[in-house]
């Protein structure tokens, strides 16, 4: 009898293992083969699928080779930054199938199809899941939320980013930029003291500090100092996560208790605890404005809006700790302390990286193209004067600077691609897309498409935006640095406003050029940035060079 039972258990175990094996084979082999055949019949081909790893090995190899050395001073950066797309497009065409492990992704660069995905048929597509390491940095906020809960949070947070609300921060932003300029001036004076001296500055590091200050003002308002302390912790965590992100090809690496991983886990807990304490203190003192710093009185900050949304319905949960499992309330229901924590983390990560990189690339491009630097400076001096901090009305009049910002976003967009997943079987421009297929929109490639932008597509030519964004290319959907549709980046007004203000103040005080040590090497680690930094030579302008009088009639 015992032998019979043993044989029965063995048989059951064998059947379970067989079922498991069949499921694995279906997921990792038969299903990808069916998807390949499905798209091949429609004329969509790509590099062949390899068991389990897909095309990751070839993709990583091309990326590592492309980023192994700097490139010439050229804006034709697609072969370096999107090397896999550049390579396979030449073989399979602009619309091809590529495998990220067993996940199928179809590249979509046709503006009409992009409009379908983000506007006309957006209900059929959803944002794909971020890698866990990215999610750790992004937080579980607007960047990753979906459905009703995403809509609920966006509605609450939106007033923070209305232009009229952001303009109230201009005096605070201006003060931070001027403080940075004073430090640069001191560095310049220290090199000689006779006027017009040059100094080399690695601007990307300075711009990160500057954007931290402004992002903290926008997120925390009157709780600025406490918020900045929390964000210092997150900045440290970003270093660990960035290093771990380079090792994502090792499955489960983030769970290995290495020294760096342990430090990252500790920082994550400290960030959550600090934010919870800050939120509770802010709620308790919500009616006390006695210690509100100058410039914040009427500004609607992100933290205050979310706390108010919870308090209005008595929905903010009264707790001082967070569940480790990350559970969230039902979509559209209570605004919890955890929700507020995650939104603050999301805003700091996305806001800081996007704006600091934008500022860096604008400075690099103006250093590379002195004729446009002169045009921008002439406009700033005419509209704002040589020393007055730009006002909200003056910033609106800086048309040349607006064109320069847009051309920078075209050539060097912060996010080089975006991904959407089909929630159901859907037809896209005549193609039949199975449920679960991911669609990769290579933003950088669209921005560098000669058929859309003309023969000078890889040249820095801000004049192409002289008639506005929609008239700059052959298709209104050709310019998508902040995405499209309902999920357009909520912080784009803040990023462009801060960039224009900072560059305007720099132009008032300095002329600049690339340092001899600058190496042109755009690369992606979460967002597009200069791989070897951005050393720039700054020369303090003499009084005779800033003598253009303000145009009172402009």
XYZ file of C-alpha atoms in Angstrom:
554
model
C 0.000 0.000 0.000
C 2.804 2.430 0.903
C 4.525 1.708 -2.413
C 1.290 2.500 -4.274
C 0.962 5.823 -2.428
C 4.585 6.650 -3.155
C 3.995 5.935 -6.846
C 0.838 8.081 -6.807
C 2.698 10.999 -5.243
C 5.506 10.570 -7.748
C 2.992 10.531 -10.597
C 1.257 13.677 -9.300
C 4.585 15.433 -8.869
C 5.651 14.407 -12.356
C 2.393 15.729 -13.822
C 2.798 19.023 -11.997
C 6.367 19.370 -13.235
C 5.223 18.518 -16.758
C 2.451 21.156 -16.605
C 4.924 23.695 -15.283
C 7.399 22.821 -18.029
C 4.694 23.149 -20.674
C 3.678 26.565 -19.320
C 7.289 27.724 -19.334
C 7.770 26.456 -22.880
C 4.546 28.160 -23.955
C 5.586 31.457 -22.418
C 9.232 31.376 -23.476
C 9.079 29.603 -26.843
C 5.751 28.770 -28.506
C 4.033 32.100 -27.785
C 6.955 34.219 -29.058
C 7.081 32.064 -32.204
C 3.354 32.594 -32.817
C 3.784 36.345 -32.326
C 6.710 36.387 -34.777
C 4.593 34.603 -37.383
C 1.623 36.908 -36.709
C 3.649 40.041 -37.397
C 5.657 38.519 -40.264
C 2.390 37.968 -42.165
C 1.763 41.714 -41.837
C 5.217 42.623 -43.105
C 6.662 43.421 -39.666
C 9.907 41.567 -39.107
C 12.898 41.946 -36.841
C 15.910 40.152 -35.350
C 15.012 36.517 -34.545
C 13.802 35.660 -31.061
C 16.251 33.756 -28.866
C 14.965 31.548 -26.075
C 14.393 33.465 -22.820
C 16.782 36.363 -23.555
C 15.168 37.586 -26.781
C 17.455 40.198 -28.376
C 18.942 41.507 -25.124
C 22.439 40.185 -25.852
C 22.696 41.919 -29.254
C 20.989 45.047 -27.942
C 23.321 45.408 -24.951
C 26.337 44.713 -27.127
C 25.430 47.510 -29.538
C 24.734 49.949 -26.710
C 28.001 49.186 -24.908
C 30.007 49.500 -28.119
C 28.333 52.810 -29.024
C 28.968 54.320 -25.591
C 32.554 53.065 -25.288
C 34.048 56.260 -26.733
C 33.025 59.894 -27.355
C 31.624 61.062 -30.692
C 32.466 64.101 -32.880
C 30.812 67.443 -32.123
C 27.686 66.517 -34.055
C 23.990 66.375 -33.225
C 23.503 63.166 -35.185
C 23.239 61.215 -31.941
C 20.714 58.491 -32.861
C 23.435 55.964 -33.916
C 25.064 56.386 -30.501
C 22.079 56.733 -28.181
C 19.553 54.473 -29.942
C 22.101 52.190 -31.575
C 19.806 49.151 -31.739
C 17.053 51.148 -33.431
C 19.475 52.768 -35.875
C 20.986 49.386 -36.785
C 17.816 47.321 -37.150
C 15.861 50.088 -38.908
C 18.332 49.852 -41.797
C 17.623 46.117 -42.053
C 13.896 45.790 -41.262
C 12.475 49.284 -41.792
C 11.158 51.847 -39.323
C 8.470 49.482 -37.961
C 10.056 46.277 -36.715
C 9.708 43.691 -33.949
C 12.311 43.481 -31.184
C 12.374 41.167 -28.162
C 13.191 42.316 -24.627
C 13.382 38.856 -23.131
C 10.096 37.089 -24.022
C 8.297 40.451 -24.328
C 7.518 41.610 -27.855
C 7.942 45.285 -28.693
C 6.997 46.854 -31.995
C 8.755 50.116 -32.836
C 6.388 52.874 -33.946
C 7.821 56.108 -35.384
C 5.065 57.167 -37.816
C 3.481 60.358 -36.355
C 0.002 59.272 -37.469
C 0.336 55.971 -35.597
C 1.780 57.803 -32.588
C -1.270 60.057 -32.573
C -3.520 56.989 -32.630
C -1.729 55.482 -29.635
C -1.725 58.602 -27.478
C -4.892 60.390 -28.599
C -7.432 58.724 -30.875
C -7.271 55.215 -29.358
C -5.512 55.901 -26.059
C -8.110 53.852 -24.139
C -6.661 50.680 -25.705
C -3.152 51.292 -24.387
C -1.585 51.586 -20.954
C 1.791 52.545 -19.565
C 4.044 49.532 -19.186
C 5.446 48.471 -15.825
C 8.763 50.100 -14.934
C 11.743 48.025 -13.932
C 11.714 47.576 -10.122
C 14.899 49.634 -9.775
C 13.337 52.467 -11.749
C 10.174 52.189 -9.693
C 12.235 52.514 -6.520
C 13.452 55.907 -7.733
C 10.278 57.071 -9.477
C 8.028 56.231 -6.564
C 4.504 54.896 -6.969
C 3.114 58.245 -8.096
C 1.879 59.813 -11.325
C 4.750 58.315 -13.303
C 3.577 54.764 -12.619
C -0.073 54.925 -11.524
C -2.833 53.848 -13.908
C -6.569 54.171 -14.363
C -8.876 55.930 -11.929
C -6.247 56.376 -9.228
C -3.884 58.080 -11.672
C -6.685 60.409 -12.830
C -7.621 61.170 -9.206
C -4.052 62.093 -8.249
C -3.438 64.134 -11.398
C -6.585 66.189 -10.775
C -5.376 66.979 -7.244
C -1.811 67.837 -8.239
C -2.538 69.714 -11.482
C -2.989 73.192 -9.904
C 0.638 73.089 -8.717
C 1.760 73.192 -12.343
C -0.622 75.797 -13.736
C 1.525 78.534 -15.257
C -0.127 81.250 -13.155
C 0.808 79.308 -10.021
C 4.376 78.659 -11.174
C 4.906 82.330 -12.016
C 4.517 83.076 -8.304
C 7.755 81.146 -7.808
C 9.749 83.268 -10.250
C 11.185 85.557 -7.511
C 12.307 82.468 -5.561
C 13.742 80.834 -8.700
C 15.492 84.047 -9.670
C 17.058 84.373 -6.236
C 18.452 80.817 -6.427
C 19.924 81.433 -9.892
C 21.498 84.732 -8.785
C 23.066 83.015 -5.780
C 24.610 80.511 -8.184
C 25.813 83.344 -10.438
C 27.442 85.119 -7.490
C 29.418 81.958 -6.740
C 30.494 81.674 -10.388
C 31.528 85.344 -10.371
C 33.631 84.770 -7.262
C 35.300 81.806 -8.973
C 35.972 83.949 -12.046
C 37.387 86.839 -9.974
C 39.661 84.442 -8.123
C 41.397 83.532 -11.388
C 42.787 87.039 -11.969
C 40.826 89.935 -10.606
C 41.262 92.230 -13.617
C 37.851 91.735 -15.218
C 36.854 89.393 -18.037
C 38.661 86.373 -16.581
C 37.755 82.859 -17.608
C 36.856 79.959 -15.353
C 35.998 76.340 -16.134
C 32.792 75.067 -14.531
C 31.244 71.609 -14.716
C 27.691 72.870 -15.188
C 25.751 69.608 -14.864
C 26.598 69.351 -11.150
C 25.655 72.982 -10.481
C 22.371 72.634 -12.370
C 21.434 69.583 -10.324
C 21.837 71.610 -7.121
C 19.859 74.505 -8.599
C 16.954 72.306 -9.717
C 16.907 70.559 -6.350
C 16.221 73.929 -4.739
C 13.432 74.854 -7.151
C 11.833 71.405 -7.108
C 11.854 71.462 -3.311
C 10.151 74.877 -3.312
C 7.488 73.589 -5.702
C 6.896 70.358 -3.814
C 7.089 71.531 -0.201
C 6.547 75.286 -0.178
C 6.841 76.474 3.410
C 8.416 73.140 4.426
C 11.331 73.850 2.077
C 14.208 73.171 4.480
C 12.723 69.902 5.759
C 11.941 68.801 2.216
C 15.473 69.538 1.044
C 16.866 67.329 3.795
C 14.669 64.453 2.592
C 15.704 64.974 -1.011
C 19.370 64.858 -0.024
C 18.701 61.312 1.137
C 17.032 60.454 -2.155
C 19.945 61.946 -4.105
C 22.269 59.556 -2.242
C 19.940 56.671 -3.007
C 19.951 57.564 -6.701
C 23.700 56.949 -6.817
C 23.282 53.398 -5.487
C 20.347 52.627 -7.765
C 22.172 53.994 -10.814
C 25.117 51.676 -10.087
C 22.799 48.700 -9.554
C 20.893 49.559 -12.742
C 24.058 48.856 -14.736
C 23.866 45.277 -13.437
C 20.199 44.590 -14.272
C 21.247 41.803 -16.638
C 22.024 39.756 -13.512
C 18.601 38.387 -12.454
C 17.816 39.144 -8.825
C 20.938 41.274 -8.303
C 18.941 43.957 -6.487
C 18.010 41.395 -3.791
C 21.601 40.404 -3.035
C 22.615 41.966 0.323
C 25.741 43.674 -0.994
C 27.010 46.691 0.915
C 25.620 49.084 -1.687
C 22.256 47.327 -1.840
C 21.972 47.366 1.972
C 22.782 51.088 2.018
C 20.114 51.669 -0.620
C 17.524 49.768 1.441
C 18.419 51.774 4.550
C 18.077 55.046 2.647
C 14.673 53.969 1.309
C 13.405 53.421 4.847
C 14.880 56.717 6.064
C 13.261 58.615 3.180
C 9.834 57.185 3.962
C 10.114 57.845 7.692
C 11.341 61.408 7.153
C 8.567 62.198 4.685
C 5.911 60.785 7.008
C 7.164 62.998 9.859
C 7.247 66.014 7.551
C 3.685 65.348 6.349
C 2.351 64.953 9.877
C 4.067 68.165 11.010
C 2.763 70.037 7.970
C -0.784 68.854 8.656
C -0.588 69.960 12.261
C 0.682 73.419 11.256
C -1.439 73.814 8.120
C -3.072 77.001 9.409
C 0.086 78.560 10.856
C 1.783 80.955 8.401
C 4.004 82.655 10.960
C 7.095 80.798 9.759
C 6.321 80.775 6.058
C 9.380 81.973 4.095
C 9.067 84.935 1.775
C 7.751 83.984 -1.660
C 5.593 81.052 -0.596
C 2.488 82.765 0.772
C 0.259 82.297 -2.261
C 1.980 79.423 -4.002
C 0.091 76.111 -4.159
C 2.687 73.467 -3.470
C 2.275 69.763 -4.197
C 2.451 68.685 -0.552
C -0.152 71.212 0.578
C -2.598 70.270 -2.184
C -2.399 66.555 -1.414
C -2.792 67.091 2.328
C -5.775 69.348 1.685
C -7.345 66.736 -0.604
C -7.146 64.206 2.192
C -8.298 66.594 4.905
C -11.312 67.829 2.925
C -12.792 64.370 2.965
C -11.122 63.288 6.190
C -9.307 60.672 4.149
C -5.664 60.958 5.080
C -5.004 57.931 7.201
C -3.728 58.704 10.688
C -0.617 56.601 10.772
C 3.062 57.237 11.302
C 4.480 54.225 9.490
C 4.135 52.693 6.065
C 3.188 49.094 5.135
C 6.164 47.284 3.753
C 4.013 45.499 1.182
C 3.185 48.820 -0.479
C -0.559 48.162 -0.526
C -2.686 51.018 -1.781
C -6.340 51.891 -1.390
C -8.803 51.321 -4.143
C -8.457 53.592 -7.137
C -9.923 57.011 -6.603
C -10.462 56.514 -2.870
C -8.477 57.748 0.122
C -5.399 59.921 -0.249
C -3.097 58.206 2.199
C 0.182 59.242 3.743
C 1.842 56.635 1.553
C 0.310 58.227 -1.555
C 1.753 61.601 -0.595
C 5.173 60.077 0.090
C 5.242 58.369 -3.302
C 4.141 61.498 -5.185
C 6.875 63.548 -3.522
C 9.463 60.936 -4.519
C 8.162 60.846 -8.108
C 8.192 64.604 -8.467
C 11.702 64.994 -7.100
C 13.189 62.278 -9.313
C 11.479 63.314 -12.556
C 11.622 67.064 -11.949
C 15.255 67.212 -10.938
C 16.621 64.988 -13.680
C 14.520 66.433 -16.498
C 15.230 70.093 -15.723
C 18.919 69.757 -14.832
C 19.615 67.801 -18.029
C 17.667 70.332 -20.103
C 19.712 73.181 -18.617
C 22.933 71.285 -19.262
C 22.147 70.605 -22.924
C 21.001 74.199 -23.562
C 24.315 75.464 -22.157
C 26.322 72.972 -24.209
C 24.467 73.873 -27.401
C 24.861 77.628 -26.891
C 28.555 77.049 -26.170
C 28.828 75.088 -29.435
C 26.873 77.706 -31.407
C 28.067 81.199 -30.403
C 25.920 82.913 -33.050
C 22.761 81.753 -31.260
C 24.283 82.597 -27.900
C 24.738 86.183 -29.129
C 21.168 86.339 -30.467
C 19.781 85.064 -27.164
C 21.917 87.482 -25.130
C 20.898 90.471 -27.252
C 17.251 89.586 -26.669
C 17.718 89.131 -22.921
C 19.586 92.421 -22.531
C 17.005 94.235 -24.626
C 14.002 92.826 -22.760
C 15.373 92.379 -19.239
C 18.327 94.729 -18.997
C 21.824 93.791 -17.906
C 21.199 93.140 -14.225
C 17.477 93.079 -13.457
C 16.220 89.599 -12.653
C 13.764 88.589 -15.406
C 10.135 89.138 -14.381
C 7.255 86.865 -15.349
C 6.230 89.295 -18.090
C 9.787 89.561 -19.411
C 10.244 85.794 -19.585
C 7.115 85.554 -21.725
C 8.709 87.955 -24.243
C 11.923 85.956 -24.713
C 10.923 84.408 -28.059
C 14.434 83.550 -29.223
C 15.165 81.780 -25.946
C 11.904 79.838 -26.279
C 12.991 78.647 -29.723
C 16.376 77.596 -28.311
C 14.694 75.610 -25.519
C 12.464 73.812 -28.037
C 15.341 73.038 -30.391
C 17.304 71.619 -27.448
C 14.333 69.433 -26.500
C 14.166 68.249 -30.105
C 17.822 67.314 -30.451
C 18.345 66.108 -26.853
C 14.968 65.100 -25.343
C 15.184 63.992 -21.683
C 13.375 60.699 -22.376
C 14.569 59.123 -25.628
C 11.661 56.673 -25.885
C 8.358 55.757 -24.324
C 6.439 52.482 -24.208
C 2.758 51.579 -24.205
C 1.154 48.155 -23.849
C -1.946 47.032 -25.759
C -4.696 46.254 -23.212
C -6.723 44.337 -25.824
C -6.397 43.152 -29.407
C -6.387 46.390 -31.369
C -5.882 47.628 -34.916
C -3.201 50.270 -35.375
C -2.984 51.873 -38.797
C -3.974 48.618 -40.470
C -1.724 46.448 -38.280
C -3.365 43.931 -35.943
C -1.718 44.247 -32.533
C -2.308 41.335 -30.080
C -3.132 42.068 -26.458
C 0.002 42.393 -24.316
C 2.229 43.602 -27.151
C 4.358 46.597 -26.204
C 4.752 49.525 -28.588
C 8.066 51.378 -28.394
C 7.952 54.995 -29.588
C 11.570 56.141 -30.212
C 11.115 59.849 -29.414
C 14.736 60.645 -30.259
C 14.450 59.007 -33.686
C 11.213 60.868 -34.446
C 12.938 64.140 -33.526
C 15.801 63.294 -35.908
C 13.679 62.059 -38.824
C 14.743 63.880 -41.994
C 11.374 63.297 -43.675
C 9.723 65.253 -40.846
C 12.310 67.970 -40.155
C 14.096 68.526 -43.453
C 17.662 68.231 -44.698
C 19.051 70.140 -41.689
C 17.525 67.692 -39.209
C 20.844 67.145 -37.394
C 21.725 70.836 -37.242
C 21.017 73.194 -34.346
C 18.514 75.587 -35.915
C 16.132 77.161 -33.366
C 14.609 79.276 -36.174
C 12.580 76.229 -37.227
C 10.354 76.999 -34.200
C 9.815 80.654 -35.156
C 6.184 79.943 -36.114
C 5.494 77.770 -33.107
C 5.781 74.085 -32.286
C 3.033 72.788 -34.581
C 4.547 74.499 -37.644
C 8.149 73.448 -36.999
C 7.947 70.091 -38.810
C 5.942 68.406 -41.547
C 3.626 66.849 -38.960
C 2.262 68.359 -35.723
C 3.054 65.136 -33.829
C 6.742 65.201 -34.779
C 7.723 67.083 -31.593
C 6.973 65.053 -28.458
C 9.661 65.734 -25.801
C 7.105 65.545 -22.967
C 4.846 62.881 -24.461
C 1.333 63.255 -25.820
C -2.267 62.930 -24.733
C -3.608 62.606 -21.209
C -0.266 61.467 -19.784
C 1.728 64.415 -21.106
C 4.402 65.303 -18.532
C 2.666 67.345 -15.852
C 5.863 69.246 -15.033
C 6.733 70.552 -18.502
C 5.728 74.137 -17.641
C 8.023 74.108 -14.614
C 10.943 72.648 -16.591
C 10.736 75.168 -19.439
C 10.083 78.146 -17.155
C 13.046 77.329 -14.928
C 15.290 76.697 -17.943
C 14.423 80.041 -19.571
C 14.916 81.945 -16.330
C 18.264 80.351 -15.504
C 19.706 80.709 -19.001
C 18.528 84.335 -19.191
C 20.385 85.235 -15.999
C 23.519 83.386 -17.170
C 23.450 85.274 -20.474
C 23.225 88.590 -18.592
C 26.493 87.924 -16.806
C 28.638 85.525 -18.840
C 29.711 84.480 -22.286
C 30.775 80.854 -22.547
C 32.306 78.183 -24.758
C 33.118 74.503 -24.541
C 36.112 73.620 -22.392
C 38.980 71.805 -24.168
C 38.280 68.869 -21.851
C 34.648 68.544 -23.023
C 33.900 65.201 -24.671
C 30.660 64.941 -26.630
C 29.067 61.720 -25.457
C 25.278 61.794 -25.020
C 24.229 58.654 -23.182
C 21.233 57.240 -21.344
C 21.084 56.178 -17.749
C 17.382 56.648 -17.033
C 17.469 59.993 -18.919
C 19.690 61.504 -21.627
C 22.776 63.174 -20.167
C 26.433 63.880 -21.063
C 28.411 60.762 -20.201
C 31.569 62.649 -19.236
C 29.925 65.751 -17.798
C 29.753 69.229 -19.303
C 32.825 71.388 -18.534
C 32.240 74.904 -19.879
C 34.570 77.937 -19.964
C 32.762 81.041 -18.643
C 33.984 84.618 -19.067
C 32.443 87.383 -16.998
C 30.984 90.050 -19.318
C 32.426 93.546 -19.154
C 30.137 96.565 -18.729
C 30.673 97.567 -22.375
C 29.285 94.185 -23.489
C 26.025 94.608 -21.593
C 25.237 98.148 -22.651
C 22.208 97.311 -24.802
C 19.311 99.248 -23.323
C 16.058 97.592 -22.448
C 13.380 97.850 -25.102
C 10.601 99.570 -23.176
C 8.160 98.932 -25.971
C 8.710 95.193 -26.221
